[in-house]
mmCIF file of N, CA and C in Angstrom:
data_model
loop_
_atom_site.group_PDB
_atom_site.id
_atom_site.type_symbol
_atom_site.label_atom_id
_atom_site.label_comp_id
_atom_site.label_asym_id
_atom_site.label_seq_id
_atom_site.Cartn_x
_atom_site.Cartn_y
_atom_site.Cartn_z
ATOM 1 N N MET A 1 -136.296 170.641 150.465
ATOM 2 C CA MET A 1 -134.947 171.419 150.554
ATOM 3 C C MET A 1 -134.688 171.404 148.882
ATOM 4 N N SER A 2 -134.361 172.816 148.907
ATOM 5 C CA SER A 2 -133.997 173.109 147.226
ATOM 6 C C SER A 2 -132.782 172.528 146.555
ATOM 7 N N GLU A 3 -132.941 172.074 145.454
ATOM 8 C CA GLU A 3 -131.541 171.622 145.099
ATOM 9 C C GLU A 3 -130.357 172.368 144.943
ATOM 10 N N GLN A 4 -130.358 173.535 145.082
ATOM 11 C CA GLN A 4 -129.204 174.531 145.409
ATOM 12 C C GLN A 4 -128.406 174.090 146.552
ATOM 13 N N LEU A 5 -129.216 174.065 147.590
ATOM 14 C CA LEU A 5 -128.642 173.525 148.998
ATOM 15 C C LEU A 5 -128.488 172.355 149.281
ATOM 16 N N GLN A 6 -128.650 171.425 148.122
ATOM 17 C CA GLN A 6 -127.807 169.866 148.135
ATOM 18 C C GLN A 6 -126.497 170.006 147.296
ATOM 19 N N ARG A 7 -126.119 170.869 147.151
ATOM 20 C CA ARG A 7 -125.214 171.069 145.954
ATOM 21 C C ARG A 7 -123.978 171.714 146.577
ATOM 22 N N GLU A 8 -122.528 170.921 146.727
ATOM 23 C CA GLU A 8 -121.501 171.476 147.148
ATOM 24 C C GLU A 8 -120.386 171.764 146.362
ATOM 25 N N GLN A 9 -119.417 172.435 146.766
ATOM 26 C CA GLN A 9 -118.352 172.999 146.039
ATOM 27 C C GLN A 9 -117.280 171.890 146.068
ATOM 28 N N TRP A 10 -116.668 171.566 144.834
ATOM 29 C CA TRP A 10 -115.565 170.381 145.080
ATOM 30 C C TRP A 10 -114.585 171.084 143.861
ATOM 31 N N LEU A 11 -113.344 170.853 144.250
ATOM 32 C CA LEU A 11 -112.107 170.865 143.389
ATOM 33 C C LEU A 11 -111.920 169.979 142.554
ATOM 34 N N CYS A 12 -111.617 169.814 141.336
ATOM 35 C CA CYS A 12 -111.270 168.914 140.500
ATOM 36 C C CYS A 12 -109.963 169.019 140.067
ATOM 37 N N PHE A 13 -109.394 167.908 140.016
ATOM 38 C CA PHE A 13 -108.219 167.788 139.761
ATOM 39 C C PHE A 13 -108.194 166.418 138.866
ATOM 40 N N GLN A 14 -106.935 166.221 138.048
ATOM 41 C CA GLN A 14 -106.505 165.298 137.346
ATOM 42 C C GLN A 14 -105.196 164.568 137.656
ATOM 43 N N VAL A 15 -105.242 162.955 137.439
ATOM 44 C CA VAL A 15 -104.185 162.160 137.986
ATOM 45 C C VAL A 15 -104.372 161.276 136.866
ATOM 46 N N GLU A 16 -103.295 160.958 135.746
ATOM 47 C CA GLU A 16 -103.222 160.479 134.787
ATOM 48 C C GLU A 16 -104.357 160.868 134.053
ATOM 49 N N ASN A 17 -104.740 159.881 133.345
ATOM 50 C CA ASN A 17 -106.297 160.662 132.385
ATOM 51 C C ASN A 17 -107.607 160.595 133.168
ATOM 52 N N GLU A 18 -107.578 160.706 134.580
ATOM 53 C CA GLU A 18 -108.770 160.631 135.237
ATOM 54 C C GLU A 18 -109.068 161.657 135.806
ATOM 55 N N MET A 19 -110.097 161.999 136.270
ATOM 56 C CA MET A 19 -110.530 163.507 136.803
ATOM 57 C C MET A 19 -111.502 162.806 138.165
ATOM 58 N N TYR A 20 -110.921 163.687 139.315
ATOM 59 C CA TYR A 20 -110.614 163.539 140.641
ATOM 60 C C TYR A 20 -111.511 164.693 141.213
ATOM 61 N N ALA A 21 -112.303 164.779 142.274
ATOM 62 C CA ALA A 21 -112.876 165.959 143.014
ATOM 63 C C ALA A 21 -112.594 165.954 144.653
ATOM 64 N N HIS A 22 -112.523 167.093 145.131
ATOM 65 C CA HIS A 22 -112.513 166.530 146.340
ATOM 66 C C HIS A 22 -113.120 167.960 146.984
ATOM 67 N N PRO A 23 -113.588 167.864 148.068
ATOM 68 C CA PRO A 23 -114.575 169.108 148.684
ATOM 69 C C PRO A 23 -114.032 170.360 148.902
ATOM 70 N N ALA A 24 -114.158 171.376 148.454
ATOM 71 C CA ALA A 24 -113.299 172.457 148.159
ATOM 72 C C ALA A 24 -113.055 173.290 149.510
ATOM 73 N N HIS A 25 -114.318 172.923 150.647
ATOM 74 C CA HIS A 25 -114.036 173.597 151.601
ATOM 75 C C HIS A 25 -113.132 172.913 152.550
ATOM 76 N N GLN A 26 -112.158 172.237 152.340
ATOM 77 C CA GLN A 26 -111.177 171.524 153.048
ATOM 78 C C GLN A 26 -109.702 171.731 152.091
ATOM 79 N N ILE A 27 -109.855 172.493 151.084
ATOM 80 C CA ILE A 27 -108.548 172.868 150.687
ATOM 81 C C ILE A 27 -108.500 174.189 151.122
ATOM 82 N N ARG A 28 -107.014 174.165 151.561
ATOM 83 C CA ARG A 28 -106.367 175.483 151.950
ATOM 84 C C ARG A 28 -105.682 176.464 150.800
ATOM 85 N N GLU A 29 -104.927 175.480 150.178
ATOM 86 C CA GLU A 29 -104.413 176.156 148.928
ATOM 87 C C GLU A 29 -103.735 175.288 147.921
ATOM 88 N N ILE A 30 -103.634 175.927 146.886
ATOM 89 C CA ILE A 30 -103.230 175.351 146.167
ATOM 90 C C ILE A 30 -101.627 175.831 145.289
ATOM 91 N N LEU A 31 -100.492 174.842 145.036
ATOM 92 C CA LEU A 31 -99.423 175.389 144.951
ATOM 93 C C LEU A 31 -98.879 174.983 143.639
ATOM 94 N N SER A 32 -97.759 175.395 142.852
ATOM 95 C CA SER A 32 -97.058 174.949 141.879
ATOM 96 C C SER A 32 -96.299 173.944 142.583
ATOM 97 N N TYR A 33 -95.804 172.741 141.832
ATOM 98 C CA TYR A 33 -94.934 171.797 142.714
ATOM 99 C C TYR A 33 -93.773 172.341 142.892
ATOM 100 N N ILE A 34 -93.322 172.014 144.111
ATOM 101 C CA ILE A 34 -92.213 172.455 145.179
ATOM 102 C C ILE A 34 -91.418 170.815 145.026
ATOM 103 N N LYS A 35 -90.421 170.697 145.014
ATOM 104 C CA LYS A 35 -89.738 169.246 145.122
ATOM 105 C C LYS A 35 -89.791 169.229 146.715
ATOM 106 N N PRO A 36 -90.024 168.499 147.811
ATOM 107 C CA PRO A 36 -90.315 168.459 148.903
ATOM 108 C C PRO A 36 -89.345 167.711 149.637
ATOM 109 N N VAL A 37 -88.523 167.659 150.617
ATOM 110 C CA VAL A 37 -87.368 167.452 151.413
ATOM 111 C C VAL A 37 -87.710 165.915 151.364
ATOM 112 N N PRO A 38 -87.246 165.112 151.311
ATOM 113 C CA PRO A 38 -87.297 163.051 151.340
ATOM 114 C C PRO A 38 -87.024 163.243 153.037
ATOM 115 N N VAL A 39 -88.217 162.483 153.340
ATOM 116 C CA VAL A 39 -87.640 161.781 154.653
ATOM 117 C C VAL A 39 -87.692 160.341 154.881
ATOM 118 N N PRO A 40 -86.145 160.459 155.432
ATOM 119 C CA PRO A 40 -85.702 158.640 155.378
ATOM 120 C C PRO A 40 -86.663 157.960 156.138
ATOM 121 N N GLY A 41 -86.873 156.608 155.556
ATOM 122 C CA GLY A 41 -87.907 155.355 156.267
ATOM 123 C C GLY A 41 -89.361 155.883 156.323
ATOM 124 N N SER A 42 -89.924 157.034 155.660
ATOM 125 C CA SER A 42 -91.264 157.282 155.714
ATOM 126 C C SER A 42 -91.921 156.422 154.134
ATOM 127 N N LEU A 43 -93.335 156.229 154.769
ATOM 128 C CA LEU A 43 -94.211 155.096 153.960
ATOM 129 C C LEU A 43 -93.717 155.519 152.044
ATOM 130 N N ALA A 44 -93.542 154.378 151.528
ATOM 131 C CA ALA A 44 -93.592 154.669 150.055
ATOM 132 C C ALA A 44 -94.355 155.717 149.605
ATOM 133 N N CYS A 45 -95.839 156.356 150.260
ATOM 134 C CA CYS A 45 -96.585 157.209 149.378
ATOM 135 C C CYS A 45 -96.191 158.669 149.856
ATOM 136 N N ILE A 46 -94.967 158.998 150.528
ATOM 137 C CA ILE A 46 -94.740 160.327 151.330
ATOM 138 C C ILE A 46 -93.741 160.696 150.496
ATOM 139 N N GLU A 47 -93.929 161.594 149.740
ATOM 140 C CA GLU A 47 -93.047 162.319 148.777
ATOM 141 C C GLU A 47 -91.698 163.055 149.660
ATOM 142 N N GLY A 48 -92.291 163.705 150.446
ATOM 143 C CA GLY A 48 -91.298 164.646 151.923
ATOM 144 C C GLY A 48 -91.956 165.368 152.396
ATOM 145 N N VAL A 49 -91.161 166.359 152.952
ATOM 146 C CA VAL A 49 -92.147 167.500 153.601
ATOM 147 C C VAL A 49 -91.710 168.889 153.087
ATOM 148 N N LEU A 50 -92.605 170.034 153.196
ATOM 149 C CA LEU A 50 -92.189 171.071 152.758
ATOM 150 C C LEU A 50 -92.590 172.084 154.356
ATOM 151 N N ASN A 51 -92.183 173.125 154.056
ATOM 152 C CA ASN A 51 -92.016 174.325 154.974
ATOM 153 C C ASN A 51 -93.031 175.242 154.197
ATOM 154 N N ILE A 52 -94.154 175.479 154.840
ATOM 155 C CA ILE A 52 -94.792 176.385 154.099
ATOM 156 C C ILE A 52 -95.628 177.460 154.898
ATOM 157 N N ARG A 53 -95.066 178.734 154.954
ATOM 158 C CA ARG A 53 -95.476 179.832 156.325
ATOM 159 C C ARG A 53 -94.954 179.749 157.150
ATOM 160 N N GLY A 54 -94.056 178.778 157.802
ATOM 161 C CA GLY A 54 -93.859 178.564 158.975
ATOM 162 C C GLY A 54 -94.327 177.022 159.439
ATOM 163 N N GLU A 55 -95.495 176.143 158.868
ATOM 164 C CA GLU A 55 -95.790 175.014 158.952
ATOM 165 C C GLU A 55 -94.956 173.747 158.036
ATOM 166 N N ILE A 56 -94.604 172.871 158.626
ATOM 167 C CA ILE A 56 -94.000 171.822 158.165
ATOM 168 C C ILE A 56 -95.264 171.034 157.427
ATOM 169 N N VAL A 57 -95.529 170.518 156.594
ATOM 170 C CA VAL A 57 -96.783 169.764 155.879
ATOM 171 C C VAL A 57 -95.782 168.994 155.005
ATOM 172 N N THR A 58 -96.889 167.355 155.630
ATOM 173 C CA THR A 58 -95.998 166.417 154.627
ATOM 174 C C THR A 58 -96.778 166.205 153.542
ATOM 175 N N ILE A 59 -96.091 165.931 152.455
ATOM 176 C CA ILE A 59 -96.462 165.798 151.233
ATOM 177 C C ILE A 59 -96.427 164.066 150.871
ATOM 178 N N ALA A 60 -98.018 163.827 150.211
ATOM 179 C CA ALA A 60 -97.933 162.524 149.632
ATOM 180 C C ALA A 60 -98.413 162.355 148.093
ATOM 181 N N SER A 61 -98.080 161.729 147.354
ATOM 182 C CA SER A 61 -98.231 161.486 146.323
ATOM 183 C C SER A 61 -99.650 160.649 145.812
ATOM 184 N N CYS A 62 -100.607 161.018 145.040
ATOM 185 C CA CYS A 62 -101.731 161.138 145.046
ATOM 186 C C CYS A 62 -101.665 159.764 144.037
ATOM 187 N N ARG A 63 -100.989 159.877 143.133
ATOM 188 C CA ARG A 63 -100.815 158.516 142.120
ATOM 189 C C ARG A 63 -100.267 157.150 143.138
ATOM 190 N N HIS A 64 -99.240 157.344 143.784
ATOM 191 C CA HIS A 64 -99.566 156.153 145.123
ATOM 192 C C HIS A 64 -100.503 156.011 145.824
ATOM 193 N N LEU A 65 -101.108 156.894 146.378
ATOM 194 C CA LEU A 65 -102.421 156.421 147.499
ATOM 195 C C LEU A 65 -103.066 156.003 146.354
ATOM 196 N N LEU A 66 -103.333 156.247 144.983
ATOM 197 C CA LEU A 66 -104.419 155.763 144.340
ATOM 198 C C LEU A 66 -104.088 154.110 143.868
ATOM 199 N N GLY A 67 -102.542 153.779 143.748
ATOM 200 C CA GLY A 67 -102.301 152.399 143.537
ATOM 201 C C GLY A 67 -101.634 152.397 142.284
ATOM 202 N N MET A 68 -101.218 153.980 141.701
ATOM 203 C CA MET A 68 -100.490 154.053 140.184
ATOM 204 C C MET A 68 -99.176 154.018 140.546
ATOM 205 N N THR A 69 -98.369 154.319 139.304
ATOM 206 C CA THR A 69 -96.928 154.457 139.483
ATOM 207 C C THR A 69 -96.805 155.778 139.867
ATOM 208 N N ARG A 70 -95.303 155.843 140.028
ATOM 209 C CA ARG A 70 -94.998 157.778 140.255
ATOM 210 C C ARG A 70 -94.254 158.145 139.311
ATOM 211 N N ASP A 71 -93.982 157.397 138.183
ATOM 212 C CA ASP A 71 -92.788 158.304 137.369
ATOM 213 C C ASP A 71 -93.147 159.321 136.658
ATOM 214 N N VAL A 72 -94.363 159.760 136.683
ATOM 215 C CA VAL A 72 -94.910 161.210 135.899
ATOM 216 C C VAL A 72 -94.591 162.017 136.729
ATOM 217 N N ALA A 73 -94.252 163.283 136.385
ATOM 218 C CA ALA A 73 -94.014 164.312 137.671
ATOM 219 C C ALA A 73 -95.148 164.989 137.551
ATOM 220 N N SER A 74 -95.713 165.409 138.978
ATOM 221 C CA SER A 74 -96.673 166.003 139.152
ATOM 222 C C SER A 74 -96.701 167.897 138.926
ATOM 223 N N GLU A 75 -97.369 168.814 138.612
ATOM 224 C CA GLU A 75 -97.563 169.799 138.108
ATOM 225 C C GLU A 75 -98.156 170.603 139.805
ATOM 226 N N HIS A 76 -98.517 170.201 140.140
ATOM 227 C CA HIS A 76 -99.480 171.099 141.767
ATOM 228 C C HIS A 76 -99.568 170.146 142.962
ATOM 229 N N ILE A 77 -99.565 170.906 144.126
ATOM 230 C CA ILE A 77 -99.768 170.120 145.243
ATOM 231 C C ILE A 77 -101.298 171.146 146.120
ATOM 232 N N ILE A 78 -101.780 170.210 146.213
ATOM 233 C CA ILE A 78 -102.854 170.661 146.937
ATOM 234 C C ILE A 78 -102.889 170.563 148.350
ATOM 235 N N ILE A 79 -102.913 171.422 149.169
ATOM 236 C CA ILE A 79 -102.889 171.293 151.121
ATOM 237 C C ILE A 79 -104.635 171.226 151.242
ATOM 238 N N VAL A 80 -104.569 170.305 151.922
ATOM 239 C CA VAL A 80 -105.753 169.888 152.421
ATOM 240 C C VAL A 80 -105.730 169.918 153.610
ATOM 241 N N GLU A 81 -106.877 170.241 154.419
ATOM 242 C CA GLU A 81 -106.912 170.346 155.745
ATOM 243 C C GLU A 81 -107.912 168.781 156.177
ATOM 244 N N THR A 82 -107.073 168.062 157.200
ATOM 245 C CA THR A 82 -107.619 166.907 157.150
ATOM 246 C C THR A 82 -107.766 167.024 159.129
ATOM 247 N N VAL A 83 -108.299 165.845 159.655
ATOM 248 C CA VAL A 83 -108.826 165.829 160.898
ATOM 249 C C VAL A 83 -107.448 165.703 161.785
ATOM 250 N N VAL A 84 -105.951 165.422 161.318
ATOM 251 C CA VAL A 84 -104.902 165.567 161.882
ATOM 252 C C VAL A 84 -103.647 166.881 161.447
ATOM 253 N N GLY A 85 -104.458 167.465 160.988
ATOM 254 C CA GLY A 85 -103.575 168.669 160.191
ATOM 255 C C GLY A 85 -103.518 168.950 158.491
ATOM 256 N N LEU A 86 -102.524 169.355 158.420
ATOM 257 C CA LEU A 86 -102.531 169.916 156.805
ATOM 258 C C LEU A 86 -102.064 168.422 156.048
ATOM 259 N N LEU A 87 -102.211 168.039 154.957
ATOM 260 C CA LEU A 87 -101.165 167.197 154.121
ATOM 261 C C LEU A 87 -101.310 167.955 152.649
ATOM 262 N N GLY A 88 -100.223 168.014 152.078
ATOM 263 C CA GLY A 88 -100.248 168.110 150.835
ATOM 264 C C GLY A 88 -100.466 167.242 149.786
ATOM 265 N N ILE A 89 -100.963 167.069 148.789
ATOM 266 C CA ILE A 89 -101.366 165.728 148.118
ATOM 267 C C ILE A 89 -100.446 166.471 146.462
ATOM 268 N N SER A 90 -99.746 165.574 145.887
ATOM 269 C CA SER A 90 -99.171 166.123 144.643
ATOM 270 C C SER A 90 -100.297 165.545 143.255
ATOM 271 N N VAL A 91 -100.290 166.339 142.862
ATOM 272 C CA VAL A 91 -101.304 166.027 141.365
ATOM 273 C C VAL A 91 -100.871 166.363 140.214
ATOM 274 N N ASP A 92 -101.237 165.585 139.308
ATOM 275 C CA ASP A 92 -101.149 165.952 137.591
ATOM 276 C C ASP A 92 -101.437 167.488 137.438
ATOM 277 N N GLU A 93 -103.042 167.833 137.621
ATOM 278 C CA GLU A 93 -103.398 169.352 136.876
ATOM 279 C C GLU A 93 -104.466 169.664 137.806
ATOM 280 N N VAL A 94 -104.826 170.560 138.259
ATOM 281 C CA VAL A 94 -105.726 171.228 138.906
ATOM 282 C C VAL A 94 -106.626 171.744 137.889
ATOM 283 N N ASP A 95 -107.915 171.553 137.624
ATOM 284 C CA ASP A 95 -109.181 171.982 136.960
ATOM 285 C C ASP A 95 -109.793 173.030 137.287
ATOM 286 N N LYS A 96 -110.924 172.868 138.268
ATOM 287 C CA LYS A 96 -111.642 173.931 138.321
ATOM 288 C C LYS A 96 -112.845 173.284 139.596
ATOM 289 N N ILE A 97 -113.340 174.420 140.121
ATOM 290 C CA ILE A 97 -114.435 174.220 141.173
ATOM 291 C C ILE A 97 -115.705 173.718 140.671
ATOM 292 N N LYS A 98 -116.524 172.845 140.794
ATOM 293 C CA LYS A 98 -117.784 172.476 140.427
ATOM 294 C C LYS A 98 -118.711 172.380 141.441
ATOM 295 N N LEU A 99 -119.806 172.682 140.978
ATOM 296 C CA LEU A 99 -120.664 172.451 142.234
ATOM 297 C C LEU A 99 -121.642 170.813 141.840
ATOM 298 N N LEU A 100 -121.838 170.063 142.698
ATOM 299 C CA LEU A 100 -121.743 168.723 142.723
ATOM 300 C C LEU A 100 -123.265 168.631 143.793
ATOM 301 N N ASN A 101 -123.954 167.861 143.301
ATOM 302 C CA ASN A 101 -125.267 167.511 144.101
ATOM 303 C C ASN A 101 -125.011 166.160 144.592
ATOM 304 N N LYS A 102 -124.981 165.903 145.959
ATOM 305 C CA LYS A 102 -125.140 164.896 146.664
ATOM 306 C C LYS A 102 -126.001 163.857 146.371
ATOM 307 N N GLU A 103 -126.901 163.925 146.227
ATOM 308 C CA GLU A 103 -127.992 162.928 145.703
ATOM 309 C C GLU A 103 -127.251 162.280 144.697
ATOM 310 N N GLU A 104 -126.567 162.672 143.970
ATOM 311 C CA GLU A 104 -126.562 162.217 142.483
ATOM 312 C C GLU A 104 -124.795 161.295 142.899
ATOM 313 N N MET A 105 -124.312 161.391 144.190
ATOM 314 C CA MET A 105 -123.106 160.448 144.500
ATOM 315 C C MET A 105 -123.598 159.177 144.710
ATOM 316 N N GLU A 106 -122.327 158.487 143.877
ATOM 317 C CA GLU A 106 -122.705 156.611 144.255
ATOM 318 C C GLU A 106 -121.545 156.516 144.408
ATOM 319 N N PRO A 107 -121.573 156.129 146.149
ATOM 320 C CA PRO A 107 -120.933 155.344 147.010
ATOM 321 C C PRO A 107 -120.115 154.043 146.524
ATOM 322 N N THR A 108 -118.751 154.050 146.844
ATOM 323 C CA THR A 108 -117.686 153.016 146.156
ATOM 324 C C THR A 108 -117.188 151.912 147.004
ATOM 325 N N GLN A 109 -116.561 150.956 146.538
ATOM 326 C CA GLN A 109 -116.314 149.788 147.627
ATOM 327 C C GLN A 109 -114.763 150.123 147.441
ATOM 328 N N ALA A 110 -114.736 150.643 148.931
ATOM 329 C CA ALA A 110 -112.607 150.850 148.873
ATOM 330 C C ALA A 110 -112.229 149.898 148.946
ATOM 331 N N SER A 111 -110.861 149.902 148.012
ATOM 332 C CA SER A 111 -109.942 148.668 147.922
ATOM 333 C C SER A 111 -109.224 148.729 149.020
ATOM 334 N N SER A 112 -109.007 149.516 149.943
ATOM 335 C CA SER A 112 -108.569 149.385 151.630
ATOM 336 C C SER A 112 -109.128 150.669 152.240
ATOM 337 N N ASP A 113 -108.939 150.066 153.779
ATOM 338 C CA ASP A 113 -109.356 151.317 154.313
ATOM 339 C C ASP A 113 -108.967 152.570 154.149
ATOM 340 N N TYR A 114 -107.807 152.635 153.526
ATOM 341 C CA TYR A 114 -106.984 153.859 153.330
ATOM 342 C C TYR A 114 -106.824 154.388 152.045
ATOM 343 N N SER A 115 -107.762 153.803 151.286
ATOM 344 C CA SER A 115 -107.959 154.421 149.773
ATOM 345 C C SER A 115 -108.652 156.031 150.072
ATOM 346 N N PRO A 116 -108.270 156.710 149.122
ATOM 347 C CA PRO A 116 -108.703 158.114 149.292
ATOM 348 C C PRO A 116 -110.310 158.090 148.578
ATOM 349 N N VAL A 117 -110.575 157.052 147.516
ATOM 350 C CA VAL A 117 -111.675 157.039 146.456
ATOM 351 C C VAL A 117 -113.191 156.598 147.628
ATOM 352 N N LYS A 118 -113.897 157.628 147.482
ATOM 353 C CA LYS A 118 -115.306 157.489 148.463
ATOM 354 C C LYS A 118 -116.547 157.148 147.552
ATOM 355 N N ALA A 119 -116.724 157.922 146.619
ATOM 356 C CA ALA A 119 -117.380 157.650 145.633
ATOM 357 C C ALA A 119 -117.574 157.961 144.098
ATOM 358 N N THR A 120 -118.541 158.101 143.314
ATOM 359 C CA THR A 120 -118.269 158.952 141.980
ATOM 360 C C THR A 120 -119.343 159.626 141.628
ATOM 361 N N ILE A 121 -119.503 160.058 140.513
ATOM 362 C CA ILE A 121 -120.564 161.221 140.183
ATOM 363 C C ILE A 121 -120.727 161.229 138.590
ATOM 364 N N ASN A 122 -121.575 161.372 137.857
ATOM 365 C CA ASN A 122 -121.829 161.614 136.703
ATOM 366 C C ASN A 122 -121.833 162.883 136.402
ATOM 367 N N ASP A 123 -121.168 163.831 136.026
ATOM 368 C CA ASP A 123 -121.492 165.345 135.699
ATOM 369 C C ASP A 123 -121.263 165.820 134.243
ATOM 370 N N GLN A 124 -122.420 166.346 133.736
ATOM 371 C CA GLN A 124 -121.993 166.893 132.393
ATOM 372 C C GLN A 124 -121.590 165.585 131.186
ATOM 373 N N GLN A 125 -121.904 164.044 131.629
ATOM 374 C CA GLN A 125 -121.512 163.331 131.047
ATOM 375 C C GLN A 125 -119.788 163.241 130.995
ATOM 376 N N GLN A 126 -119.619 163.142 132.177
ATOM 377 C CA GLN A 126 -118.007 162.817 132.522
ATOM 378 C C GLN A 126 -117.983 162.645 133.913
ATOM 379 N N LEU A 127 -117.429 161.467 134.153
ATOM 380 C CA LEU A 127 -117.184 160.550 135.295
ATOM 381 C C LEU A 127 -116.320 161.520 136.330
ATOM 382 N N LEU A 128 -116.559 161.620 137.410
ATOM 383 C CA LEU A 128 -115.926 162.368 138.776
ATOM 384 C C LEU A 128 -115.489 161.243 139.262
ATOM 385 N N ILE A 129 -114.452 160.791 140.142
ATOM 386 C CA ILE A 129 -114.235 160.209 141.328
ATOM 387 C C ILE A 129 -113.899 160.991 142.279
ATOM 388 N N LEU A 130 -114.499 161.069 143.289
ATOM 389 C CA LEU A 130 -114.622 162.040 144.464
ATOM 390 C C LEU A 130 -113.706 161.442 145.670
ATOM 391 N N THR A 131 -113.149 161.706 146.420
ATOM 392 C CA THR A 131 -111.966 161.427 147.104
ATOM 393 C C THR A 131 -112.439 162.200 149.001
ATOM 394 N N ASP A 132 -111.854 161.218 149.422
ATOM 395 C CA ASP A 132 -111.661 161.795 151.138
ATOM 396 C C ASP A 132 -110.243 161.341 151.477
ATOM 397 N N PHE A 133 -109.419 162.466 151.571
ATOM 398 C CA PHE A 133 -108.132 162.349 152.184
ATOM 399 C C PHE A 133 -107.785 161.897 153.778
ATOM 400 N N ASP A 134 -109.022 162.112 154.295
ATOM 401 C CA ASP A 134 -108.924 161.914 156.048
ATOM 402 C C ASP A 134 -108.748 160.507 156.096
ATOM 403 N N ARG A 135 -109.162 159.841 154.926
ATOM 404 C CA ARG A 135 -109.115 158.120 155.132
ATOM 405 C C ARG A 135 -107.520 157.980 155.077
ATOM 406 N N CYS A 136 -106.936 158.433 154.083
ATOM 407 C CA CYS A 136 -105.441 157.890 154.424
ATOM 408 C C CYS A 136 -104.701 158.653 155.614
ATOM 409 N N VAL A 137 -105.211 159.446 155.857
ATOM 410 C CA VAL A 137 -104.153 160.275 157.042
ATOM 411 C C VAL A 137 -104.186 159.107 158.477
ATOM 412 N N LYS A 138 -104.811 158.572 158.796
ATOM 413 C CA LYS A 138 -104.983 157.379 159.495
ATOM 414 C C LYS A 138 -103.371 156.677 159.401
ATOM 415 N N GLU A 139 -103.419 156.291 158.524
ATOM 416 C CA GLU A 139 -102.181 155.489 158.238
ATOM 417 C C GLU A 139 -100.844 156.137 158.112
ATOM 418 N N LEU A 140 -100.767 157.280 157.532
ATOM 419 C CA LEU A 140 -100.083 158.338 157.968
ATOM 420 C C LEU A 140 -99.627 158.820 159.159
ATOM 421 N N GLU A 141 -100.495 158.976 160.223
ATOM 422 C CA GLU A 141 -100.314 159.309 161.354
ATOM 423 C C GLU A 141 -99.739 158.042 162.304
ATOM 424 N N ASN A 142 -99.889 156.918 161.546
ATOM 425 C CA ASN A 142 -99.554 155.791 162.865
ATOM 426 C C ASN A 142 -98.219 155.611 162.420
ATOM 427 N N TYR A 143 -97.480 156.272 161.308
ATOM 428 C CA TYR A 143 -96.210 156.059 160.997
ATOM 429 C C TYR A 143 -95.444 157.263 161.143
ATOM 430 N N GLU A 144 -95.616 158.481 161.510
ATOM 431 C CA GLU A 144 -94.773 159.450 161.729
ATOM 432 C C GLU A 144 -94.288 159.477 162.832
#
């Protein structure tokens, strides 16, 4: 198999000073940050919900999912297609699409079953933390 066939497109985004990436084929769209409508009694990681073209989408804080503080305002919301539907993830900045080689990805030990971190990769001397938000939706689905 050629190296080109082993490479996939990943959307790179920033949270605090770290660069993350998520499979581009799961990204539906990227929005400028819009303050979601709060949902009383929801999990701490849920910022609220938004009506996006007639669909109610739950918006989760990437900072909170990663175990960070939530005191910095997000700039973008990434709408991700998950196994249970759409999920919005608020992030600091969206960078670009990169081609990454699956063979170079190093799986990580998840801090919990719901951690979105699944692997890391060194790309052009920059560490990228690879995410999988499907891991998080199991916890969110049980709460909704």
